[in-house]
Amino acid sequence: MVFPLFSIGNRETPFILGLPFSVFWVIFWIIITFLLVLFLYRMDPDKDEKEVH
């Protein structure tokens, strides 16, 4: 997110949703990363198994 992709979005203009583009760029990647982790968690076949002690 920071390097090298942030250099693509490191601009003050245009404004998106009232935010400078660089701030929007960081928030966008945080949301994309969260959705990717959520998707991978749901696809994990071991998440529903119970541990046996």
C-alpha atoms as an extended CHARMM CRD file, in Angstrom:
* protein
*
        53  EXT
         1         1  MET       CA              0.0000000000        0.0000000000        0.0000000000  PROA      1               0.0000000000
         2         2  VAL       CA              2.7770000000        2.4210000000        0.8380000000  PROA      2               0.0000000000
         3         3  PHE       CA              5.4290000000        1.4680000000       -1.6860000000  PROA      3               0.0000000000
         4         4  PRO       CA              5.2220000000        1.4670000000       -4.7170000000  PROA      4               0.0000000000
         5         5  LEU       CA              1.4400000000        1.7880000000       -4.9950000000  PROA      5               0.0000000000
         6         6  PHE       CA              1.1960000000        4.9540000000       -2.8960000000  PROA      6               0.0000000000
         7         7  SER       CA              3.3430000000        6.8260000000       -5.4090000000  PROA      7               0.0000000000
         8         8  ILE       CA              0.5400000000        6.2920000000       -7.9540000000  PROA      8               0.0000000000
         9         9  GLY       CA             -2.0310000000        7.9160000000       -5.6940000000  PROA      9               0.0000000000
        10        10  ASN       CA              0.1840000000       10.5390000000       -4.0590000000  PROA      10              0.0000000000
        11        11  ARG       CA             -1.7600000000       13.5960000000       -5.2300000000  PROA      11              0.0000000000
        12        12  GLU       CA             -3.7490000000       16.2860000000       -3.4860000000  PROA      12              0.0000000000
        13        13  THR       CA             -6.2940000000       16.6940000000       -6.2700000000  PROA      13              0.0000000000
        14        14  PRO       CA             -8.8730000000       15.4930000000       -7.2860000000  PROA      14              0.0000000000
        15        15  PHE       CA            -11.0740000000       15.3430000000       -4.2150000000  PROA      15              0.0000000000
        16        16  ILE       CA            -13.1150000000       12.1540000000       -3.8220000000  PROA      16              0.0000000000
        17        17  LEU       CA            -15.9290000000       12.1360000000       -1.2680000000  PROA      17              0.0000000000
        18        18  GLY       CA            -14.4620000000       15.3500000000        0.1390000000  PROA      18              0.0000000000
        19        19  LEU       CA            -11.0650000000       13.7450000000        0.7740000000  PROA      19              0.0000000000
        20        20  PRO       CA             -7.7910000000       14.4570000000       -1.0090000000  PROA      20              0.0000000000
        21        21  PHE       CA             -6.9440000000       11.6610000000       -3.4140000000  PROA      21              0.0000000000
        22        22  SER       CA             -3.9720000000       10.4470000000       -1.3340000000  PROA      22              0.0000000000
        23        23  VAL       CA             -6.1520000000        9.9710000000        1.7670000000  PROA      23              0.0000000000
        24        24  PHE       CA             -8.8590000000        8.2700000000       -0.2870000000  PROA      24              0.0000000000
        25        25  TRP       CA             -6.1930000000        5.9840000000       -1.8130000000  PROA      25              0.0000000000
        26        26  VAL       CA             -5.0440000000        4.7560000000        1.6230000000  PROA      26              0.0000000000
        27        27  ILE       CA             -8.6140000000        4.2350000000        2.8850000000  PROA      27              0.0000000000
        28        28  PHE       CA             -9.4970000000        2.4220000000       -0.3520000000  PROA      28              0.0000000000
        29        29  TRP       CA             -6.6510000000       -0.0820000000        0.1190000000  PROA      29              0.0000000000
        30        30  ILE       CA             -7.5210000000       -0.6350000000        3.7790000000  PROA      30              0.0000000000
        31        31  ILE       CA            -11.0790000000       -1.5490000000        2.7600000000  PROA      31              0.0000000000
        32        32  ILE       CA             -9.8760000000       -3.7940000000       -0.1080000000  PROA      32              0.0000000000
        33        33  THR       CA             -7.4700000000       -5.5960000000        2.2530000000  PROA      33              0.0000000000
        34        34  PHE       CA            -10.2290000000       -6.1180000000        4.8370000000  PROA      34              0.0000000000
        35        35  LEU       CA            -12.5690000000       -7.5660000000        2.2070000000  PROA      35              0.0000000000
        36        36  LEU       CA             -9.8400000000       -9.8780000000        0.9280000000  PROA      36              0.0000000000
        37        37  VAL       CA             -9.0900000000      -11.1880000000        4.4310000000  PROA      37              0.0000000000
        38        38  LEU       CA            -12.8170000000      -11.6530000000        5.0900000000  PROA      38              0.0000000000
        39        39  PHE       CA            -13.1800000000      -13.6030000000        1.8350000000  PROA      39              0.0000000000
        40        40  LEU       CA            -10.1920000000      -15.8200000000        2.6550000000  PROA      40              0.0000000000
        41        41  TYR       CA            -11.5370000000      -16.4640000000        6.1510000000  PROA      41              0.0000000000
        42        42  ARG       CA            -14.8920000000      -17.5730000000        4.7560000000  PROA      42              0.0000000000
        43        43  MET       CA            -13.1680000000      -19.8730000000        2.2600000000  PROA      43              0.0000000000
        44        44  ASP       CA            -11.0270000000      -21.5410000000        4.9680000000  PROA      44              0.0000000000
        45        45  PRO       CA            -12.2420000000      -25.1410000000        5.3570000000  PROA      45              0.0000000000
        46        46  ASP       CA            -10.7530000000      -25.5180000000        8.8830000000  PROA      46              0.0000000000
        47        47  LYS       CA            -12.6330000000      -22.6270000000       10.4940000000  PROA      47              0.0000000000
        48        48  ASP       CA            -15.6750000000      -24.7270000000       11.4510000000  PROA      48              0.0000000000
        49        49  GLU       CA            -13.8010000000      -27.6560000000       12.9750000000  PROA      49              0.0000000000
        50        50  LYS       CA            -13.8170000000      -27.9060000000       16.7600000000  PROA      50              0.0000000000
        51        51  GLU       CA            -10.6390000000      -28.5890000000       18.6690000000  PROA      51              0.0000000000
        52        52  VAL       CA            -10.4320000000      -31.8480000000       20.6010000000  PROA      52              0.0000000000
        53        53  HSD       CA             -8.6080000000      -31.6760000000       23.9280000000  PROA      53              0.0000000000
